[in-house]
mmCIF file of C-alpha atoms in Angstrom:
data_model
loop_
_atom_site.group_PDB
_atom_site.id
_atom_site.type_symbol
_atom_site.label_atom_id
_atom_site.label_comp_id
_atom_site.label_asym_id
_atom_site.label_seq_id
_atom_site.Cartn_x
_atom_site.Cartn_y
_atom_site.Cartn_z
ATOM 1 C CA GLY A 29 0.000 0.000 0.000
ATOM 2 C CA ALA A 30 0.936 3.632 -0.265
ATOM 3 C CA GLY A 31 1.000 4.369 3.457
ATOM 4 C CA VAL A 32 1.327 2.843 6.906
ATOM 5 C CA SER A 33 -1.689 0.670 7.644
ATOM 6 C CA GLN A 34 -2.893 -0.145 11.145
ATOM 7 C CA SER A 35 -5.624 -2.534 12.243
ATOM 8 C CA PRO A 36 -8.037 -2.622 13.832
ATOM 9 C CA ARG A 37 -8.983 1.015 13.743
ATOM 10 C CA TYR A 38 -10.970 0.641 16.974
ATOM 11 C CA LYS A 39 -10.691 -1.995 19.664
ATOM 12 C CA VAL A 40 -12.777 -2.373 22.795
ATOM 13 C CA ALA A 41 -11.475 -4.782 25.407
ATOM 14 C CA LYS A 42 -12.681 -5.765 28.822
ATOM 15 C CA ARG A 43 -10.219 -5.280 31.620
ATOM 16 C CA GLY A 44 -7.977 -8.308 31.856
ATOM 17 C CA GLN A 45 -8.251 -9.296 28.206
ATOM 18 C CA ASP A 46 -5.245 -9.581 25.887
ATOM 19 C CA VAL A 47 -5.153 -7.492 22.687
ATOM 20 C CA ALA A 48 -2.982 -7.477 19.565
ATOM 21 C CA LEU A 49 -2.557 -4.416 17.380
ATOM 22 C CA ARG A 50 -1.131 -4.720 13.890
ATOM 23 C CA CYS A 51 1.032 -2.371 11.851
ATOM 24 C CA ASP A 52 1.887 -2.747 8.163
ATOM 25 C CA PRO A 53 4.670 -0.264 7.398
ATOM 26 C CA ILE A 54 5.468 1.180 3.987
ATOM 27 C CA SER A 55 7.129 -1.508 1.881
ATOM 28 C CA GLY A 56 10.894 -1.437 2.243
ATOM 29 C CA HIS A 57 10.952 0.776 5.313
ATOM 30 C CA VAL A 58 13.542 -0.566 7.715
ATOM 31 C CA SER A 59 12.671 1.496 10.797
ATOM 32 C CA LEU A 60 9.408 1.058 12.674
ATOM 33 C CA PHE A 61 8.161 2.861 15.767
ATOM 34 C CA TRP A 62 5.228 2.468 18.151
ATOM 35 C CA TYR A 63 3.797 5.417 20.076
ATOM 36 C CA GLN A 64 1.031 5.653 22.679
ATOM 37 C CA GLN A 65 -1.197 8.744 22.668
ATOM 38 C CA ALA A 66 -3.431 9.230 25.682
ATOM 39 C CA LEU A 67 -6.478 11.474 25.342
ATOM 40 C CA GLY A 68 -5.469 15.134 25.157
ATOM 41 C CA GLN A 69 -1.747 14.352 25.122
ATOM 42 C CA GLY A 70 1.033 14.112 22.604
ATOM 43 C CA PRO A 71 2.286 10.726 21.467
ATOM 44 C CA GLU A 72 4.804 9.005 23.716
ATOM 45 C CA PHE A 73 7.458 6.644 22.425
ATOM 46 C CA LEU A 74 7.048 2.959 23.172
ATOM 47 C CA THR A 75 9.537 1.013 21.076
ATOM 48 C CA TYR A 76 11.715 1.021 17.945
ATOM 49 C CA PHE A 77 12.649 -1.686 15.443
ATOM 50 C CA GLN A 78 15.330 -1.691 12.796
ATOM 51 C CA ASN A 79 14.290 -4.522 10.509
ATOM 52 C CA GLU A 80 13.484 -7.414 12.883
ATOM 53 C CA ALA A 81 15.713 -6.185 15.694
ATOM 54 C CA GLN A 82 14.068 -4.360 18.582
ATOM 55 C CA LEU A 83 16.741 -1.761 19.324
ATOM 56 C CA ASP A 84 14.905 0.342 21.872
ATOM 57 C CA LYS A 85 12.047 -0.707 24.132
ATOM 58 C CA SER A 86 12.641 1.844 26.836
ATOM 59 C CA GLY A 87 9.167 3.350 26.476
ATOM 60 C CA LEU A 88 7.156 0.193 27.117
ATOM 61 C CA PRO A 89 5.275 1.009 30.345
ATOM 62 C CA SER A 90 5.240 -2.479 31.830
ATOM 63 C CA ASP A 91 6.011 -6.104 31.100
ATOM 64 C CA ARG A 92 2.403 -6.475 29.948
ATOM 65 C CA PHE A 93 3.424 -4.721 26.738
ATOM 66 C CA PHE A 94 5.259 -6.717 24.109
ATOM 67 C CA ALA A 95 6.123 -5.867 20.497
ATOM 68 C CA GLU A 96 7.535 -7.968 17.699
ATOM 69 C CA ARG A 97 8.500 -7.691 14.042
ATOM 70 C CA PRO A 98 9.683 -11.195 13.214
ATOM 71 C CA GLU A 99 10.294 -10.799 9.470
ATOM 72 C CA GLY A 100 11.261 -7.163 9.454
ATOM 73 C CA SER A 101 8.003 -5.931 7.944
ATOM 74 C CA VAL A 102 4.668 -6.304 9.780
ATOM 75 C CA SER A 103 4.758 -5.526 13.494
ATOM 76 C CA THR A 104 2.402 -6.488 16.292
ATOM 77 C CA LEU A 105 2.000 -4.714 19.610
ATOM 78 C CA LYS A 106 0.524 -7.013 22.226
ATOM 79 C CA ILE A 107 -0.927 -5.910 25.541
ATOM 80 C CA GLN A 108 -1.638 -8.588 28.093
ATOM 81 C CA ARG A 109 -4.192 -8.308 30.909
ATOM 82 C CA THR A 110 -5.349 -4.886 29.749
ATOM 83 C CA GLN A 111 -6.004 -2.187 32.324
ATOM 84 C CA GLN A 112 -8.097 0.980 32.034
ATOM 85 C CA GLU A 113 -4.952 3.109 31.921
ATOM 86 C CA ASP A 114 -4.009 1.342 28.682
ATOM 87 C CA SER A 115 -6.871 3.150 26.921
ATOM 88 C CA ALA A 116 -5.222 5.308 24.265
ATOM 89 C CA VAL A 117 -4.513 5.636 20.578
ATOM 90 C CA TYR A 118 -1.590 3.489 19.489
ATOM 91 C CA LEU A 119 0.296 4.965 16.539
ATOM 92 C CA CYS A 120 2.742 3.176 14.304
ATOM 93 C CA ALA A 121 5.295 4.961 12.135
ATOM 94 C CA SER A 122 7.934 3.856 9.663
ATOM 95 C CA SER A 123 10.967 5.367 8.013
ATOM 96 C CA SER A 124 13.229 4.402 5.148
ATOM 97 C CA ARG A 125 16.327 5.376 7.044
ATOM 98 C CA ARG A 126 18.553 2.891 8.810
ATOM 99 C CA GLY A 127 20.132 3.669 12.108
ATOM 100 C CA GLN A 128 19.159 6.088 14.786
ATOM 101 C CA ALA A 129 19.989 9.403 13.181
ATOM 102 C CA TRP A 130 16.881 9.791 11.083
ATOM 103 C CA GLY A 131 16.172 13.431 11.669
ATOM 104 C CA ASP A 132 16.598 14.198 8.015
ATOM 105 C CA SER A 133 14.281 11.411 6.905
ATOM 106 C CA PRO A 134 10.594 11.818 7.578
ATOM 107 C CA LEU A 135 8.490 9.463 9.637
ATOM 108 C CA HIS A 136 5.299 8.200 8.024
ATOM 109 C CA PHE A 137 2.508 7.588 10.515
ATOM 110 C CA GLY A 138 -0.522 5.357 10.304
ATOM 111 C CA ASN A 139 -4.029 6.326 11.427
ATOM 112 C CA GLY A 140 -3.620 4.543 14.739
ATOM 113 C CA THR A 141 -5.705 2.086 16.716
ATOM 114 C CA ARG A 142 -7.969 3.527 19.397
ATOM 115 C CA LEU A 143 -8.041 1.080 22.302
ATOM 116 C CA THR A 144 -10.755 1.425 24.918
ATOM 117 C CA VAL A 145 -10.555 -0.782 27.997
ATOM 118 C CA THR A 146 -13.820 -1.085 29.897
ATOM 119 C CA ALA B 14 15.735 14.666 29.896
ATOM 120 C CA GLN B 15 14.423 16.505 26.893
ATOM 121 C CA THR B 16 11.051 18.192 27.246
ATOM 122 C CA VAL B 17 8.816 20.013 24.795
ATOM 123 C CA THR B 18 6.274 22.570 26.009
ATOM 124 C CA GLN B 19 3.306 23.963 24.119
ATOM 125 C CA SER B 20 1.625 26.550 26.319
ATOM 126 C CA GLN B 21 -1.391 27.216 24.086
ATOM 127 C CA PRO B 22 -3.982 24.439 24.395
ATOM 128 C CA GLU B 23 -6.235 26.148 21.817
ATOM 129 C CA MET B 24 -5.883 28.865 19.220
ATOM 130 C CA SER B 25 -8.359 30.369 16.799
ATOM 131 C CA VAL B 26 -7.737 32.213 13.533
ATOM 132 C CA GLN B 27 -9.950 33.639 10.848
ATOM 133 C CA GLU B 28 -9.656 32.297 7.346
ATOM 134 C CA ALA B 29 -6.932 34.085 5.345
ATOM 135 C CA GLU B 30 -5.336 35.498 8.504
ATOM 136 C CA THR B 31 -2.017 34.584 10.097
ATOM 137 C CA VAL B 32 -1.527 32.660 13.327
ATOM 138 C CA THR B 33 1.538 31.713 15.354
ATOM 139 C CA LEU B 34 1.781 28.605 17.514
ATOM 140 C CA SER B 35 4.381 28.569 20.276
ATOM 141 C CA CYS B 36 6.783 25.847 21.339
ATOM 142 C CA THR B 37 9.695 25.781 23.754
ATOM 143 C CA TYR B 38 12.004 22.896 24.498
ATOM 144 C CA ASP B 39 14.705 21.964 26.923
ATOM 145 C CA THR B 40 17.845 20.105 25.941
ATOM 146 C CA SER B 41 21.542 19.949 26.671
ATOM 147 C CA GLU B 42 22.325 18.679 23.178
ATOM 148 C CA SER B 43 23.831 20.920 20.534
ATOM 149 C CA ASP B 44 22.755 18.889 17.508
ATOM 150 C CA TYR B 45 19.071 18.083 17.147
ATOM 151 C CA TYR B 46 15.991 18.359 14.960
ATOM 152 C CA LEU B 47 12.690 20.091 15.568
ATOM 153 C CA PHE B 48 9.389 19.311 13.877
ATOM 154 C CA TRP B 49 5.821 20.482 13.636
ATOM 155 C CA TYR B 50 3.244 17.762 13.015
ATOM 156 C CA LYS B 51 -0.429 18.210 12.166
ATOM 157 C CA GLN B 52 -2.989 15.681 13.434
ATOM 158 C CA PRO B 53 -6.469 15.959 11.867
ATOM 159 C CA PRO B 54 -9.427 13.927 13.176
ATOM 160 C CA SER B 55 -8.206 10.987 11.077
ATOM 161 C CA ARG B 56 -5.450 10.705 13.736
ATOM 162 C CA GLN B 57 -2.649 10.420 11.181
ATOM 163 C CA MET B 58 0.342 12.561 12.124
ATOM 164 C CA ILE B 59 1.415 14.607 9.108
ATOM 165 C CA LEU B 60 4.782 16.338 8.974
ATOM 166 C CA VAL B 61 4.330 20.074 8.381
ATOM 167 C CA ILE B 62 7.865 21.400 8.658
ATOM 168 C CA ARG B 63 11.303 20.409 9.945
ATOM 169 C CA GLN B 64 14.275 22.405 11.236
ATOM 170 C CA GLU B 65 17.853 21.288 11.817
ATOM 171 C CA ALA B 66 19.387 22.984 14.844
ATOM 172 C CA TYR B 67 22.693 23.642 13.087
ATOM 173 C CA LYS B 68 20.964 25.702 10.406
ATOM 174 C CA GLN B 69 20.471 29.338 11.298
ATOM 175 C CA GLN B 70 18.034 29.947 8.468
ATOM 176 C CA ASN B 71 14.414 29.416 9.406
ATOM 177 C CA ALA B 72 12.644 26.657 7.491
ATOM 178 C CA THR B 73 9.697 27.475 5.244
ATOM 179 C CA GLU B 74 7.181 25.276 3.439
ATOM 180 C CA ASN B 75 4.710 27.261 1.373
ATOM 181 C CA ARG B 76 2.335 28.955 3.875
ATOM 182 C CA PHE B 77 4.173 27.474 6.859
ATOM 183 C CA SER B 78 7.307 28.957 8.386
ATOM 184 C CA VAL B 79 9.130 28.726 11.678
ATOM 185 C CA ASN B 80 10.884 31.175 13.963
ATOM 186 C CA PHE B 81 13.757 29.181 15.446
ATOM 187 C CA GLN B 82 15.552 30.872 18.337
ATOM 188 C CA LYS B 83 18.237 28.425 19.439
ATOM 189 C CA ALA B 84 19.535 30.407 22.396
ATOM 190 C CA ALA B 85 16.016 30.862 23.739
ATOM 191 C CA LYS B 86 15.098 27.245 22.855
ATOM 192 C CA SER B 87 12.019 28.470 21.076
ATOM 193 C CA PHE B 88 10.460 27.066 17.890
ATOM 194 C CA SER B 89 7.226 28.737 16.825
ATOM 195 C CA LEU B 90 5.126 27.918 13.760
ATOM 196 C CA LYS B 91 3.569 30.631 11.642
ATOM 197 C CA ILE B 92 0.687 29.765 9.351
ATOM 198 C CA SER B 93 -0.065 32.432 6.763
ATOM 199 C CA ASP B 94 -3.285 32.767 4.755
ATOM 200 C CA SER B 95 -5.009 30.242 7.013
ATOM 201 C CA GLN B 96 -7.392 27.817 5.355
ATOM 202 C CA LEU B 97 -10.262 25.759 6.743
ATOM 203 C CA GLY B 98 -8.219 22.640 6.088
ATOM 204 C CA ASP B 99 -5.566 23.851 8.518
ATOM 205 C CA ALA B 100 -7.889 23.144 11.450
ATOM 206 C CA ALA B 101 -6.291 20.322 13.454
ATOM 207 C CA MET B 102 -4.110 19.519 16.450
ATOM 208 C CA TYR B 103 -0.551 20.720 15.991
ATOM 209 C CA PHE B 104 2.305 19.056 17.818
ATOM 210 C CA CYS B 105 5.829 20.320 18.253
ATOM 211 C CA ALA B 106 8.422 17.553 18.444
ATOM 212 C CA TYR B 107 12.115 17.127 19.127
ATOM 213 C CA ASN B 108 14.678 14.512 18.207
ATOM 214 C CA THR B 109 18.426 14.279 18.634
ATOM 215 C CA GLY B 110 20.557 12.899 15.865
ATOM 216 C CA THR B 111 21.562 9.948 18.012
ATOM 217 C CA ALA B 112 18.218 9.085 19.598
ATOM 218 C CA SER B 113 15.611 6.845 18.095
ATOM 219 C CA LYS B 114 12.511 8.574 19.405
ATOM 220 C CA LEU B 115 10.559 11.774 18.936
ATOM 221 C CA THR B 116 9.568 13.728 22.034
ATOM 222 C CA PHE B 117 6.258 15.513 21.521
ATOM 223 C CA GLY B 118 4.585 18.434 23.218
ATOM 224 C CA THR B 119 0.987 18.275 24.430
ATOM 225 C CA GLY B 120 -0.381 19.943 21.315
ATOM 226 C CA THR B 121 -2.334 23.031 20.294
ATOM 227 C CA ARG B 122 -5.799 22.734 18.824
ATOM 228 C CA LEU B 123 -6.205 25.209 15.966
ATOM 229 C CA GLN B 124 -9.645 26.350 14.928
ATOM 230 C CA VAL B 125 -10.143 28.208 11.652
ATOM 231 C CA THR B 126 -13.253 30.346 11.402
ATOM 232 C CA LEU B 127 -14.957 31.984 8.431
#
């Protein structure tokens, strides 16, 4: 596709359920990022992949959050035993640039998944 | 730690007028990048403009320009000839050349009125 695709667009989960959020980056993009955006806030970094390697997971809020990108393309963000504070929009972004210094290469964002935990 | 502050939760501008959105940041780095992103109701973050800290010249992209004051750690966005389609959340963001993540501000909601 032409852009970053995320699914589902909306997800409602009962507290304690596990959820999986999918991101299809732009074809050929080596860098992939996950961000969490709480209501009324700016996005906050969760994790970063370069190809299949997870190079930075410092933003994951707890061990209930897990992300993978096994073949270096599609990525899944999994949240186990969801809590109400996990309610947020989860944004995925990709970039063609390798390495960490990507300031001169734009990030392409998807439309996000809005997760509501009831 | 780097922080980005947007002190204007909401701004309003009339169509065809000019508006300036404010952003300040805190960093001890000398080499970094600053960005303005637009987020419409579709939720997709769209890059509006980008500034490299080592460049003294302010970036411009058509109707969008920035006022980058490195010593004051200020990075404001000016939108000229505002259009209805400019209505959105605007986020200021920061990134160092060696870090993998963007640090965002809390955003400014821009309304454009007729």
